[in-house]
């Protein structure tokens, strides 16, 4: 029986002198040597693409911000500020007066209004008399 010695074989490939052999599959016999790349990407080209992308994003942000500002100003200008405070205070005073004083609810129909406390006392006396 013969022992295989890789150093004696013609398939011995040891480019880095590590003592490990490459088999025939790894050596790719009959194949052309590797070629250089057809196009080159330089750091300047990468920087240019990155800068253009950054400027496009900044331009979009500026345009959107300006559009939002113009639209919000237009919307605010189209609305009128309405103060209902004085009108509400006047109505609230009238309602309070109607709850606290005697007066006509409907003079033509002969309906009067009485203060809320007097009405509550009258209802309480009526219910107390029923029991």
C-alpha positions as a Python dict, from the first residue, in 0.01 Angstrom:
ca = {
    (1, 'X'): (0, 0, 0),
    (2, 'X'): (124, 345, -97),
    (3, 'X'): (88, 649, 126),
    (4, 'X'): (-12, 971, -49),
    (5, 'X'): (241, 1247, -4),
    (6, 'X'): (97, 1582, -119),
    (7, 'X'): (441, 1730, -171),
    (8, 'X'): (517, 1475, -438),
    (9, 'X'): (185, 1532, -620),
    (10, 'X'): (158, 1769, -916),
    (11, 'X'): (-172, 1899, -767),
    (12, 'X'): (13, 2051, -471),
    (13, 'X'): (-85, 2419, -429),
    (14, 'X'): (41, 2601, -123),
    (15, 'X'): (40, 2974, -205),
    (16, 'X'): (68, 3098, 153),
    (17, 'X'): (313, 2827, 264),
    (18, 'X'): (80, 2718, 541),
    (19, 'X'): (130, 2350, 475),
    (20, 'X'): (-232, 2301, 368),
    (21, 'X'): (-300, 2184, 19),
    (22, 'X'): (-577, 2287, -209),
    (23, 'X'): (-751, 2001, -381),
    (24, 'X'): (-813, 1987, -754),
    (25, 'X'): (-1162, 2132, -718),
    (26, 'X'): (-1031, 2437, -539),
    (27, 'X'): (-758, 2499, -792),
    (28, 'X'): (-1013, 2536, -1077),
    (29, 'X'): (-796, 2384, -1346),
    (30, 'X'): (-849, 2517, -1697),
    (31, 'X'): (-1002, 2843, -1578),
    (32, 'X'): (-881, 3186, -1688),
    (33, 'X'): (-719, 3408, -1425),
    (34, 'X'): (-944, 3659, -1253),
    (35, 'X'): (-999, 3989, -1432),
    (36, 'X'): (-1007, 4339, -1294),
    (37, 'X'): (-1346, 4500, -1233),
    (38, 'X'): (-1500, 4679, -1528),
    (39, 'X'): (-1621, 4985, -1337),
    (40, 'X'): (-1474, 5151, -1038),
    (41, 'X'): (-1652, 5319, -750),
    (42, 'X'): (-1442, 5588, -599),
    (43, 'X'): (-1490, 5747, -260),
    (44, 'X'): (-1561, 6077, -438),
    (45, 'X'): (-1852, 5917, -628),
    (46, 'X'): (-1995, 5774, -304),
    (47, 'X'): (-1959, 6112, -135),
    (48, 'X'): (-2129, 6289, -428),
    (49, 'X'): (-2427, 6052, -423),
    (50, 'X'): (-2458, 6089, -46),
    (51, 'X'): (-2439, 6468, -65),
    (52, 'X'): (-2701, 6483, -341),
    (53, 'X'): (-2931, 6257, -138),
    (54, 'X'): (-2883, 6472, 173),
    (55, 'X'): (-2956, 6792, -20),
    (56, 'X'): (-3273, 6638, -167),
    (57, 'X'): (-3396, 6546, 181),
    (58, 'X'): (-3320, 6895, 315),
    (59, 'X'): (-3498, 7054, 17),
    (60, 'X'): (-3807, 6836, 75),
    (61, 'X'): (-3816, 6929, 444),
    (62, 'X'): (-3790, 7300, 362),
    (63, 'X'): (-4064, 7281, 99),
    (64, 'X'): (-4299, 7086, 327),
    (65, 'X'): (-4235, 7325, 617),
    (66, 'X'): (-4306, 7630, 401),
    (67, 'X'): (-4622, 7470, 263),
    (68, 'X'): (-4746, 7386, 613),
    (69, 'X'): (-4676, 7741, 734),
    (70, 'X'): (-4861, 7898, 441),
    (71, 'X'): (-5161, 7665, 478),
    (72, 'X'): (-5189, 7721, 853),
    (73, 'X'): (-5176, 8100, 806),
    (74, 'X'): (-5441, 8078, 533),
    (75, 'X'): (-5663, 7866, 758),
    (76, 'X'): (-5625, 8106, 1052),
    (77, 'X'): (-5704, 8403, 828),
    (78, 'X'): (-6021, 8237, 701),
    (79, 'X'): (-6161, 8188, 1051),
    (80, 'X'): (-6305, 8471, 1251),
    (81, 'X'): (-6247, 8482, 1620),
    (82, 'X'): (-6581, 8489, 1793),
    (83, 'X'): (-6621, 8601, 2152),
    (84, 'X'): (-6932, 8455, 2311),
    (85, 'X'): (-6833, 8565, 2661),
    (86, 'X'): (-7041, 8884, 2680),
    (87, 'X'): (-7346, 8723, 2520),
    (88, 'X'): (-7322, 8423, 2752),
    (89, 'X'): (-7286, 8638, 3063),
    (90, 'X'): (-7597, 8835, 2967),
    (91, 'X'): (-7800, 8516, 2910),
    (92, 'X'): (-7672, 8359, 3232),
    (93, 'X'): (-7780, 8668, 3428),
    (94, 'X'): (-8129, 8649, 3271),
    (95, 'X'): (-8159, 8278, 3350),
    (96, 'X'): (-8046, 8337, 3708),
    (97, 'X'): (-8301, 8617, 3748),
    (98, 'X'): (-8576, 8389, 3610),
    (99, 'X'): (-8484, 8119, 3864),
    (100, 'X'): (-8475, 8354, 4165),
    (101, 'X'): (-8765, 8600, 4113),
    (102, 'X'): (-9139, 8598, 4060),
    (103, 'X'): (-9257, 8704, 3716),
    (104, 'X'): (-9465, 8621, 3414),
    (105, 'X'): (-9362, 8312, 3221),
    (106, 'X'): (-9634, 8379, 2961),
    (107, 'X'): (-9854, 8679, 3031),
    (108, 'X'): (-10102, 8600, 2752),
    (109, 'X'): (-10157, 8248, 2881),
    (110, 'X'): (-10162, 8365, 3243),
    (111, 'X'): (-9859, 8152, 3343),
    (112, 'X'): (-9632, 8284, 3615),
    (113, 'X'): (-9297, 8169, 3739),
    (114, 'X'): (-9189, 8143, 4099),
    (115, 'X'): (-8841, 8120, 4248),
    (116, 'X'): (-8686, 7773, 4237),
    (117, 'X'): (-8655, 7754, 4617),
    (118, 'X'): (-9026, 7835, 4662),
    (119, 'X'): (-9120, 7575, 4402),
    (120, 'X'): (-8904, 7311, 4572),
    (121, 'X'): (-9061, 7391, 4913),
    (122, 'X'): (-9412, 7368, 4765),
    (123, 'X'): (-9340, 7030, 4606),
    (124, 'X'): (-9184, 6902, 4930),
    (125, 'X'): (-9492, 7011, 5132),
    (126, 'X'): (-9726, 6841, 4881),
    (127, 'X'): (-9535, 6513, 4903),
    (128, 'X'): (-9515, 6537, 5283),
    (129, 'X'): (-9894, 6571, 5300),
    (130, 'X'): (-9948, 6258, 5088),
    (131, 'X'): (-9776, 6023, 5329),
}
